[in-house]
Tab-separated table of C-alpha atoms in Angstrom:
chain	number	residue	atom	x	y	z
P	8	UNK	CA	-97.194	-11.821	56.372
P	9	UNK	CA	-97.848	-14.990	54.487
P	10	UNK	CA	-98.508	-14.819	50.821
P	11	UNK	CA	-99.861	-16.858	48.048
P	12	UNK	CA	-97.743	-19.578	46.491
P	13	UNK	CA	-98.319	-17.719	43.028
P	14	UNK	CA	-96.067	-14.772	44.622
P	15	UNK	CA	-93.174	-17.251	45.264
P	16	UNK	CA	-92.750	-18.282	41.406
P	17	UNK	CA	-90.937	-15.519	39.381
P	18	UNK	CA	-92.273	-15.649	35.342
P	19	UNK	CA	-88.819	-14.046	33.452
P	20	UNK	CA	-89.653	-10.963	32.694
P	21	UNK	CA	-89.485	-11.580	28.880
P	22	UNK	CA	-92.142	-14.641	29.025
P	23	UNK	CA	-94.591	-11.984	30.991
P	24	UNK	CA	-94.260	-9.185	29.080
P	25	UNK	CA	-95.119	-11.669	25.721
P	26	UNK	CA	-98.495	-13.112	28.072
P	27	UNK	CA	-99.415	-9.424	28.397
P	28	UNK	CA	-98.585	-8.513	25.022
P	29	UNK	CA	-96.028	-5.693	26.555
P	30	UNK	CA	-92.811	-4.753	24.861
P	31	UNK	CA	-89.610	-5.293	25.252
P	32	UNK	CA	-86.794	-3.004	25.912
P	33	UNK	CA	-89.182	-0.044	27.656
P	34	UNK	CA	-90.048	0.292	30.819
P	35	UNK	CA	-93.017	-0.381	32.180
P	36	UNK	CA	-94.545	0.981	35.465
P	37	UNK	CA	-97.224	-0.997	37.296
P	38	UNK	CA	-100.067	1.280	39.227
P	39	UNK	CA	-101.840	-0.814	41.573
P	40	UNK	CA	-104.955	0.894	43.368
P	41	UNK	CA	-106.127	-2.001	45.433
P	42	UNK	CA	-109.284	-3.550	45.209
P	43	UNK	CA	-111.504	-0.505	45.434
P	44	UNK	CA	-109.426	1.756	43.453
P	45	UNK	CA	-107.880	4.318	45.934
P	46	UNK	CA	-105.636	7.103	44.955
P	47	UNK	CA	-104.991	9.378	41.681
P	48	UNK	CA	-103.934	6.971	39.479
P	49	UNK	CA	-104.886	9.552	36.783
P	50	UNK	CA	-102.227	12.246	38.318
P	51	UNK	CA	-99.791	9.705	38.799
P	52	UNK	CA	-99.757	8.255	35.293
P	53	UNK	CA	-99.630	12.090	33.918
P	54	UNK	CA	-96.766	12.602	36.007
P	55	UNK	CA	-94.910	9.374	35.050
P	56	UNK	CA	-95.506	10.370	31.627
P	57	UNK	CA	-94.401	13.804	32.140
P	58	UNK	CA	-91.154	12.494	33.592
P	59	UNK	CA	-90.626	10.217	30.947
P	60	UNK	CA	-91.151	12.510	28.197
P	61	UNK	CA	-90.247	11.566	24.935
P	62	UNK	CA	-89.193	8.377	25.475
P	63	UNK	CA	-91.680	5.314	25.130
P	64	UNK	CA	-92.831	3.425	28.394
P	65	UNK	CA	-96.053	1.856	29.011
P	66	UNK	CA	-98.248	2.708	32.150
P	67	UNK	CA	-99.990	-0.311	33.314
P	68	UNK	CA	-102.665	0.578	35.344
P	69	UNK	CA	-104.620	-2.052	37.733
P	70	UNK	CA	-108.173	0.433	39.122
P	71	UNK	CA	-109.712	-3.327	41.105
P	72	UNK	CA	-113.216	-3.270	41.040
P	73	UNK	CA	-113.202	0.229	40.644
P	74	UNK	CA	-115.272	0.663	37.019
P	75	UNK	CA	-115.383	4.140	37.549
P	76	UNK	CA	-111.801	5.075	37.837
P	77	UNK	CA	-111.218	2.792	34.790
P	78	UNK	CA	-113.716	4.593	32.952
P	79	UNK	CA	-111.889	7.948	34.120
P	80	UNK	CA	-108.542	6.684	32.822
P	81	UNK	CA	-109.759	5.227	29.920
P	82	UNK	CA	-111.309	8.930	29.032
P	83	UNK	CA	-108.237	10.335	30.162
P	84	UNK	CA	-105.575	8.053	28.145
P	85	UNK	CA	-107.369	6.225	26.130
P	86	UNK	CA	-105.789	7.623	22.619
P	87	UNK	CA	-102.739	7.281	24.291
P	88	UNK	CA	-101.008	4.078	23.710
P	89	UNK	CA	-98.274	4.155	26.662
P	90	UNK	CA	-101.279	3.700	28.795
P	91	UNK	CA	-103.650	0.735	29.247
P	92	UNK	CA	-106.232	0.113	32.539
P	93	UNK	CA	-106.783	-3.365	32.976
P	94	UNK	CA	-110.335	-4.565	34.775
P	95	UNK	CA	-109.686	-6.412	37.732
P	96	UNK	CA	-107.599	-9.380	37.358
P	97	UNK	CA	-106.020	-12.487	39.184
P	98	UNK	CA	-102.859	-11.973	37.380
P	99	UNK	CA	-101.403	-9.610	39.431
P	100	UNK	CA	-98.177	-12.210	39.569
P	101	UNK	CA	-97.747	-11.701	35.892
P	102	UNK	CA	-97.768	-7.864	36.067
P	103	UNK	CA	-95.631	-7.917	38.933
P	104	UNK	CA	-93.024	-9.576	36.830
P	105	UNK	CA	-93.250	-8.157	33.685
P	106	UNK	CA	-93.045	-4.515	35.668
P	107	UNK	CA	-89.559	-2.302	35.828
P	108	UNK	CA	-91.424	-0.370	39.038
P	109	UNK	CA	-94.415	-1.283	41.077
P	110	UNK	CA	-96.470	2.033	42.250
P	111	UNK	CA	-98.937	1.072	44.771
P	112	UNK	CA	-100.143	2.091	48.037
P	113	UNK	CA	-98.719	0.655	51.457
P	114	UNK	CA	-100.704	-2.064	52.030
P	115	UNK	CA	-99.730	-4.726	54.222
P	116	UNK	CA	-100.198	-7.831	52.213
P	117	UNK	CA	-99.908	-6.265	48.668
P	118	UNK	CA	-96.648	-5.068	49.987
P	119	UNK	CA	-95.438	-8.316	51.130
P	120	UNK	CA	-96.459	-9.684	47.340
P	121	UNK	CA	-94.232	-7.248	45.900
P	122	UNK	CA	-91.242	-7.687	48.076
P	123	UNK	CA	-91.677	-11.758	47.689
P	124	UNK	CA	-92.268	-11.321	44.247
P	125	UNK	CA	-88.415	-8.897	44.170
P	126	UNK	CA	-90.051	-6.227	42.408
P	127	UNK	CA	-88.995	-2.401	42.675
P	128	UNK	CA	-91.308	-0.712	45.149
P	129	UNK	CA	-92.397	2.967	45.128
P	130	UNK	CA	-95.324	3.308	47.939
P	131	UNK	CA	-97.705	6.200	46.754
P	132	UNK	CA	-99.474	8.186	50.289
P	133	UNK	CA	-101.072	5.460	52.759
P	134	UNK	CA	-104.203	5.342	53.720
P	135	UNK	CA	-103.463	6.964	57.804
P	136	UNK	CA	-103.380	4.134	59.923
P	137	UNK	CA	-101.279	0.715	59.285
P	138	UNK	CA	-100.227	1.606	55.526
P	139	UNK	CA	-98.450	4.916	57.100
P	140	UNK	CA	-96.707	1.909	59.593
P	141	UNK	CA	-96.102	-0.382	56.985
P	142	UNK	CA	-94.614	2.818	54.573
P	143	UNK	CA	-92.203	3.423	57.222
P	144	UNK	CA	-91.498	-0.341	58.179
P	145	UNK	CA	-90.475	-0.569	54.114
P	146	UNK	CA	-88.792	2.284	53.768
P	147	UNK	CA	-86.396	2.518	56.180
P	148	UNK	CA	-85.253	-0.525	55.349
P	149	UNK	CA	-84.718	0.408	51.963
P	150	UNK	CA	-87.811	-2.417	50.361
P	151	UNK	CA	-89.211	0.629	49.135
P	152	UNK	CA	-89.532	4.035	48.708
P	153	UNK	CA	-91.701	6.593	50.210
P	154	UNK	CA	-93.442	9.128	48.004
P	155	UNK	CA	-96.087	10.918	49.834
P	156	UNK	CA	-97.218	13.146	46.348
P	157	UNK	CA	-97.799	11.665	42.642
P	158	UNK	CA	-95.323	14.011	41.472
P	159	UNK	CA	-93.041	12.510	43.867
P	160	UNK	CA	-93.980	9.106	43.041
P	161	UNK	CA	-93.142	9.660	39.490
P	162	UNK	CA	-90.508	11.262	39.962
P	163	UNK	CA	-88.691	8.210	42.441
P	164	UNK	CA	-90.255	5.237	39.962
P	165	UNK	CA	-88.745	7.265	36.484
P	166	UNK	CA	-85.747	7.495	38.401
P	167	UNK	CA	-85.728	3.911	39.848
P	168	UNK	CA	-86.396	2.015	36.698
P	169	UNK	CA	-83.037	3.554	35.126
P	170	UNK	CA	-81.040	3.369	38.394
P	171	UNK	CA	-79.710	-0.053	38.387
P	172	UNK	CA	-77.504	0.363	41.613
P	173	UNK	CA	-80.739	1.078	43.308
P	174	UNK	CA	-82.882	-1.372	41.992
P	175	UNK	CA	-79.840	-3.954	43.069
P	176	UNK	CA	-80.044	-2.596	46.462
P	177	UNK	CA	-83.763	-2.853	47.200
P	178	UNK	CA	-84.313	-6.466	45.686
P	179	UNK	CA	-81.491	-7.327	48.458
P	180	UNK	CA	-83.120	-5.227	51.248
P	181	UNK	CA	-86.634	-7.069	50.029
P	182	UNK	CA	-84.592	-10.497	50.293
P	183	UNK	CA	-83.531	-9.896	53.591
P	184	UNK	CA	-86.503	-8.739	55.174
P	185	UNK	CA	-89.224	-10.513	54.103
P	186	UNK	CA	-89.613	-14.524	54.034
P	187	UNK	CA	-91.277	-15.806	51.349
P	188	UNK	CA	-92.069	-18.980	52.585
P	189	UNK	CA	-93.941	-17.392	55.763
P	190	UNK	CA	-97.201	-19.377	54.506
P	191	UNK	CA	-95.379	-22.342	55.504
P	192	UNK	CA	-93.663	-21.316	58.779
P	193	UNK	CA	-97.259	-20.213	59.731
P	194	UNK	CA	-98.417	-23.485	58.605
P	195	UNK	CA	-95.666	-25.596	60.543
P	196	UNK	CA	-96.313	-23.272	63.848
P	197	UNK	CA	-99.344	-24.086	64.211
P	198	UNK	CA	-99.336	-27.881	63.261
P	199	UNK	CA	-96.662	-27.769	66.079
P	200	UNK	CA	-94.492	-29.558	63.494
C-alpha cells in the first residue's frame, strides 16, 4: 500500500520526543483510534497503566475527530499526567517516532505507516471485515501483534516496549514485508517507466 513521503523520513526519537515536549528515558505508548475515534481507548490506557504500575510512562492518545472521546479521556485522565489526548493532528509521523509501542487498530493504510515508519505494532480488535485480514496478514508475519482485548493489548505493548529481542525482530519482519517506496513503484507502473 503506498504511503506518504512523511512516513519514509524517521525523526530520532530524541528530536521527537523534545517537538512533543515528551520525556526521555520512559516509555511512551501511542493509541491511535483512527479518524473517527473507534475503540476503548479509555480501557486500554487504564490497562496500560495498570500494567505499568508504578513506574512512569506517558500514554499518548490520538481520539481523530472524535471530540467526544477526547472529552471522555480528558474526564477520565485528565489529573493524571502519564496521560495526554491530543485533537486531531497531521503529525502523526512525529508520534510515530517518538513512540516505544504503537496501539492502533488494523487498518490497512495506518498499518502500512507504522511498519514504513519501523515502529512496534500491537493491533487492538479490527473492525470485522479487511482489518481482521490485514490483523492476520501482520501478524503472522510477525509486523505485529494481535490483541483481540485491551487487557491483552496492554498487556503485549507493556511487554513489548521492555522486550528488546522482540522489538529487534518485528522492525526486521516490518523491513521485509513492506516496501516503503511503494508510492513510487505505483508511480513508475503506471507511467510504464
Amino acid at each position: 500500500i503506498p504511503v506518504m513521503r512523511k512516513f519514509r523520513d524517521k525523526t530520532p526519537a530524541a528530536q521527537a520526543r523534545q517537538a512533543l515536549s515528551l520525556p526521555e528515558g520512559v516509555p511512551v505508548f501511542l493509541v491511535m483510534t483512527g479518524g473517527e475515534g473507534c475503540g476503548n481507548a479509555a480501557a486500554l490506557t487504564r490497562a496500560i497503566l495498570a500494567r505499568m504500575g508504578a513506574r512512569d510512562c506517558r500514554v499518548l492518545v490520538l481520539p481523530g475527530r472524535n471530540e467526544e472521546l477526547r472529552f471522555e479521556l480528558e474526564t477520565a485522565f485528565g489529573a493524571d499526567p502519564r496521560v495526554r489526548t491530543e485533537p486531531f493532528t497531521t503529525q502523526v509521523p512525529l508520534y510515530m517516532d517518538a513512540c516505544d509501542v504503537l496501539l492502533s487498530k488494523p487498518g490497512g493504510i495506518s498499518s502500512t505507516e507504522a511498519a514504513v515508519k519501523n515502529v512496534p505494532l500491537v493491533h487492538t480488535a479490527p473492525i470485522p471485515g479487511c482489518e481482521t485480514l490485514n490483523a492476520e496478514f501482520f501478524s503472522q508475519r510477525g509486523m505485529s501483534i494481535l490483541a483481540p482485548s485491551e487487557d491483552e493489548a496492554a498487556e503485549n505493548a507493556v511487554r513489548l516496549a521492555f522486550d528488546e529481542g522482540q522489538k529487534r525482530r518485528m522492525l526486521e519482519a516490518q523491513r521485509q514485508y513492506v516496501d516503503p517506496c511503494a508510492a513510487d513503484a505505483v508511480c513508475r507502473e503506471m507511467l510504464n517507466i
